[in-house]
PDB file of C-alpha atoms and ligand atoms in Angstrom:
ATOM      1  CA  MET A 145       0.009  -0.011  -0.006  1.00 50.00           C
ATOM      2  CA  THR A 146       1.107   3.529  -0.678  1.00 50.00           C
ATOM      3  CA  ASP A 147      -0.823   5.454   1.949  1.00 62.00           C
ATOM      4  CA  ARG A 148       1.969   7.906   2.385  1.00 77.00           C
ATOM      5  CA  THR A 149       2.031   8.917  -1.224  1.00 90.00           C
ATOM      6  CA  ASN A 150       1.239  12.539  -1.664  1.00 94.00           C
ATOM      7  CA  TRP A 151      -1.526  12.040  -4.282  1.00 95.00           C
ATOM      8  CA  LYS A 152      -2.492  15.666  -4.170  1.00 94.00           C
ATOM      9  CA  ALA A 153       0.934  16.604  -5.483  1.00 95.00           C
ATOM     10  CA  LYS A 154       1.035  13.817  -8.022  1.00 95.00           C
ATOM     11  CA  LEU A 155      -2.466  14.239  -9.554  1.00 97.00           C
ATOM     12  CA  SER A 156      -4.479  16.994 -11.118  1.00 96.00           C
ATOM     13  CA  SER A 157      -7.254  18.191  -8.784  1.00 97.00           C
ATOM     14  CA  ASP A 158      -9.881  16.469 -10.921  1.00 97.00           C
ATOM     15  CA  ALA A 159      -8.060  13.144 -11.024  1.00 97.00           C
ATOM     16  CA  TYR A 160      -7.383  13.439  -7.240  1.00 97.00           C
ATOM     17  CA  HIS A 161     -11.100  13.976  -6.623  1.00 97.00           C
ATOM     18  CA  VAL A 162     -12.101  10.908  -8.694  1.00 98.00           C
ATOM     19  CA  THR A 163      -9.394   8.449  -7.645  1.00 98.00           C
ATOM     20  CA  ARG A 164      -8.765   9.403  -4.025  1.00 97.00           C
ATOM     21  CA  GLN A 165     -12.194  10.772  -3.031  1.00 96.00           C
ATOM     22  CA  ALA A 166     -14.426   8.416  -5.068  1.00 96.00           C
ATOM     23  CA  GLY A 167     -15.658  11.164  -7.306  1.00 97.00           C
ATOM     24  CA  THR A 168     -17.311  10.827 -10.651  1.00 97.00           C
ATOM     25  CA  GLU A 169     -16.274  12.825 -13.718  1.00 97.00           C
ATOM     26  CA  ARG A 170     -19.026  14.378 -15.821  1.00 97.00           C
ATOM     27  CA  PRO A 171     -20.244  12.018 -18.498  1.00 98.00           C
ATOM     28  CA  PHE A 172     -19.046  12.441 -22.090  1.00 98.00           C
ATOM     29  CA  THR A 173     -16.039  14.511 -20.821  1.00 97.00           C
ATOM     30  CA  GLY A 174     -13.376  11.809 -20.602  1.00 98.00           C
ATOM     31  CA  VAL A 175     -10.344  11.919 -22.892  1.00 97.00           C
ATOM     32  CA  LEU A 176     -10.426   8.126 -23.184  1.00 98.00           C
ATOM     33  CA  LEU A 177     -14.140   7.776 -23.847  1.00 98.00           C
ATOM     34  CA  ASN A 178     -13.843   7.507 -27.623  1.00 96.00           C
ATOM     35  CA  GLU A 179     -10.331   5.932 -27.710  1.00 97.00           C
ATOM     36  CA  ASP A 180     -10.530   2.851 -29.905  1.00 96.00           C
ATOM     37  CA  ARG A 181      -6.864   1.927 -30.558  1.00 98.00           C
ATOM     38  CA  SER A 182      -5.436  -1.324 -29.322  1.00 98.00           C
ATOM     39  CA  GLY A 183      -3.413  -1.070 -26.153  1.00 98.00           C
ATOM     40  CA  THR A 184      -3.703  -1.274 -22.380  1.00 98.00           C
ATOM     41  CA  TYR A 185      -5.511   0.843 -19.822  1.00 98.00           C
ATOM     42  CA  LEU A 186      -3.465   1.571 -16.672  1.00 98.00           C
ATOM     43  CA  CYS A 187      -4.202   2.879 -13.236  1.00 98.00           C
ATOM     44  CA  LYS A 188      -3.577   6.626 -13.312  1.00 98.00           C
ATOM     45  CA  CYS A 189      -2.081   6.521  -9.783  1.00 97.00           C
ATOM     46  CA  CYS A 190       0.200   3.509  -9.801  1.00 97.00           C
ATOM     47  CA  GLY A 191       0.416   2.263 -13.377  1.00 97.00           C
ATOM     48  CA  SER A 192      -1.076  -1.184 -12.712  1.00 98.00           C
ATOM     49  CA  THR A 193      -2.650  -2.880 -15.733  1.00 98.00           C
ATOM     50  CA  LEU A 194      -6.447  -2.671 -15.488  1.00 98.00           C
ATOM     51  CA  PHE A 195      -8.172  -3.269 -18.817  1.00 98.00           C
ATOM     52  CA  ASP A 196      -7.237  -4.345 -22.360  1.00 98.00           C
ATOM     53  CA  ALA A 197      -8.525  -2.263 -25.223  1.00 98.00           C
ATOM     54  CA  SER A 198     -10.100  -5.422 -26.657  1.00 98.00           C
ATOM     55  CA  ALA A 199     -12.565  -5.468 -23.717  1.00 98.00           C
ATOM     56  CA  LYS A 200     -13.740  -1.836 -24.402  1.00 98.00           C
ATOM     57  CA  PHE A 201     -17.131  -1.226 -25.861  1.00 97.00           C
ATOM     58  CA  ASP A 202     -19.417   1.731 -26.378  1.00 95.00           C
ATOM     59  CA  ALA A 203     -22.095   1.523 -23.622  1.00 95.00           C
ATOM     60  CA  GLY A 204     -23.537   4.974 -24.518  1.00 95.00           C
ATOM     61  CA  CYS A 205     -23.397   5.938 -20.828  1.00 94.00           C
ATOM     62  CA  GLY A 206     -20.693   8.585 -21.229  1.00 97.00           C
ATOM     63  CA  TRP A 207     -17.867   6.747 -19.531  1.00 98.00           C
ATOM     64  CA  PRO A 208     -15.258   4.356 -20.890  1.00 98.00           C
ATOM     65  CA  SER A 209     -16.737   0.822 -20.564  1.00 98.00           C
ATOM     66  CA  PHE A 210     -15.214  -2.591 -20.537  1.00 98.00           C
ATOM     67  CA  ASP A 211     -16.734  -6.070 -20.361  1.00 98.00           C
ATOM     68  CA  LYS A 212     -13.919  -7.643 -18.230  1.00 98.00           C
ATOM     69  CA  GLN A 213     -10.646  -6.816 -16.472  1.00 98.00           C
ATOM     70  CA  THR A 214      -7.360  -8.298 -17.597  1.00 98.00           C
ATOM     71  CA  SER A 215      -6.035 -11.648 -16.313  1.00 97.00           C
ATOM     72  CA  ASP A 216      -3.694  -9.647 -14.102  1.00 97.00           C
ATOM     73  CA  GLY A 217      -6.600  -9.255 -11.703  1.00 98.00           C
ATOM     74  CA  ASN A 218      -5.770  -5.785 -10.418  1.00 98.00           C
ATOM     75  CA  VAL A 219      -9.399  -4.627 -10.141  1.00 98.00           C
ATOM     76  CA  GLY A 220     -11.059  -5.199  -6.834  1.00 98.00           C
ATOM     77  CA  TYR A 221     -14.697  -5.079  -5.896  1.00 98.00           C
ATOM     78  CA  ARG A 222     -16.594  -3.757  -2.879  1.00 97.00           C
ATOM     79  CA  GLU A 223     -20.176  -2.903  -1.999  1.00 97.00           C
ATOM     80  CA  ASP A 224     -21.021   0.797  -2.245  1.00 97.00           C
ATOM     81  CA  SER A 225     -24.244   2.065  -0.737  1.00 96.00           C
ATOM     82  CA  SER A 226     -23.519   5.794  -1.184  1.00 92.00           C
ATOM     83  CA  HIS A 227     -25.985   8.169  -2.897  1.00 90.00           C
ATOM     84  CA  GLY A 228     -28.905   5.927  -1.873  1.00 94.00           C
ATOM     85  CA  MET A 229     -27.938   3.239  -4.368  1.00 94.00           C
ATOM     86  CA  GLN A 230     -26.620  -0.371  -3.984  1.00 96.00           C
ATOM     87  CA  ARG A 231     -23.747  -0.611  -6.342  1.00 97.00           C
ATOM     88  CA  VAL A 232     -20.446  -2.471  -6.682  1.00 98.00           C
ATOM     89  CA  GLU A 233     -17.427  -0.164  -6.676  1.00 98.00           C
ATOM     90  CA  ILE A 234     -14.347  -1.091  -8.622  1.00 98.00           C
ATOM     91  CA  TYR A 235     -10.916   0.017  -7.389  1.00 98.00           C
ATOM     92  CA  CYS A 236      -7.283  -0.572  -7.928  1.00 98.00           C
ATOM     93  CA  LEU A 237      -6.014  -3.426  -5.670  1.00 98.00           C
ATOM     94  CA  SER A 238      -2.523  -1.981  -5.714  1.00 97.00           C
ATOM     95  CA  CYS A 239      -3.140   1.568  -4.598  1.00 97.00           C
ATOM     96  CA  ASP A 240      -6.803   1.708  -3.643  1.00 97.00           C
ATOM     97  CA  ALA A 241      -7.671   4.229  -6.409  1.00 98.00           C
ATOM     98  CA  HIS A 242     -11.403   4.542  -7.057  1.00 98.00           C
ATOM     99  CA  LEU A 243     -12.107   3.547 -10.694  1.00 98.00           C
ATOM    100  CA  GLY A 244     -15.883   3.488 -11.053  1.00 98.00           C
ATOM    101  CA  HIS A 245     -18.584   0.816 -10.783  1.00 98.00           C
ATOM    102  CA  VAL A 246     -19.406  -2.539 -12.337  1.00 98.00           C
ATOM    103  CA  PHE A 247     -22.969  -3.442 -13.443  1.00 97.00           C
ATOM    104  CA  ARG A 248     -24.494  -6.706 -14.531  1.00 96.00           C
ATOM    105  CA  ASP A 249     -26.234  -5.330 -17.578  1.00 96.00           C
ATOM    106  CA  GLY A 250     -23.452  -5.616 -20.123  1.00 96.00           C
ATOM    107  CA  PRO A 251     -24.370  -6.436 -23.722  1.00 95.00           C
ATOM    108  CA  THR A 252     -21.502  -8.884 -24.400  1.00 96.00           C
ATOM    109  CA  GLU A 253     -21.165 -12.548 -23.365  1.00 96.00           C
ATOM    110  CA  THR A 254     -19.637 -11.615 -20.041  1.00 97.00           C
ATOM    111  CA  GLY A 255     -22.741  -9.681 -19.033  1.00 98.00           C
ATOM    112  CA  GLN A 256     -20.558  -7.240 -17.173  1.00 98.00           C
ATOM    113  CA  ARG A 257     -20.228  -3.511 -17.711  1.00 98.00           C
ATOM    114  CA  TYR A 258     -17.221  -1.932 -16.039  1.00 98.00           C
ATOM    115  CA  CYS A 259     -18.058   1.756 -16.001  1.00 98.00           C
ATOM    116  CA  VAL A 260     -14.767   3.578 -15.470  1.00 98.00           C
ATOM    117  CA  ASN A 261     -13.759   7.233 -15.068  1.00 98.00           C
ATOM    118  CA  SER A 262     -11.381   8.257 -17.781  1.00 98.00           C
ATOM    119  CA  LEU A 263      -9.601  10.339 -15.127  1.00 98.00           C
ATOM    120  CA  SER A 264      -8.744   7.099 -13.221  1.00 98.00           C
ATOM    121  CA  MET A 265      -6.694   5.796 -16.133  1.00 98.00           C
ATOM    122  CA  ASP A 266      -3.822   6.306 -18.480  1.00 98.00           C
ATOM    123  CA  PHE A 267      -3.767   4.560 -21.844  1.00 98.00           C
ATOM    124  CA  LYS A 268      -0.766   3.007 -23.520  1.00 98.00           C
ATOM    125  CA  THR A 269      -1.232   2.185 -27.104  1.00 98.00           C
ATOM    126  CA  SER A 270       0.353  -0.858 -28.716  1.00 97.00           C
ATOM    127  CA  ASP A 271       2.877   1.447 -30.259  1.00 96.00           C
ATOM    128  CA  GLY A 272       3.923   2.653 -26.850  1.00 96.00           C
ATOM    129  CA  GLU A 273       2.217   6.101 -26.955  1.00 97.00           C
ATOM    130  CA  LYS A 274       0.871   7.144 -23.588  1.00 97.00           C
ATOM    131  CA  ILE A 275      -2.265   9.172 -23.226  1.00 97.00           C
ATOM    132  CA  ALA A 276      -3.396  10.627 -19.938  1.00 97.00           C
ATOM    133  CA  GLY A 277      -7.038  10.008 -19.172  1.00 95.00           C
TER     134      GLY A 277
HETATM  135 ZN1   ZN B 555      -3.402   1.874  -8.780  1.00 77.69          ZN
END
């Protein structure tokens, strides 16, 4: 765990709010929402691999969406009853960054919809280009 990390100094204020205070970015504002190149989505805070681009799909909800995490298994799950809703929060097991929520209404064969804040991630293309979410 990296509890002593000065996340406020490392992150933009928006990314800090989302990842360290379980905030939610406004829908349809994320840099990575319409990203469709092949590559890997990483935790913005610690760089852990979270999702492969092959699992990304357009859910129409305004946030980057995936139908499964990678076999690395860096995405954790926990019950979230905030805002009067029963949801399952997803977070980074390495650094505890809030990522978003997962729902069981996905349109693909996994039936899962990982709804992730663009601000929680960086994207590394197959060519090695890195894009901040
Ligand atoms: Zn992390």
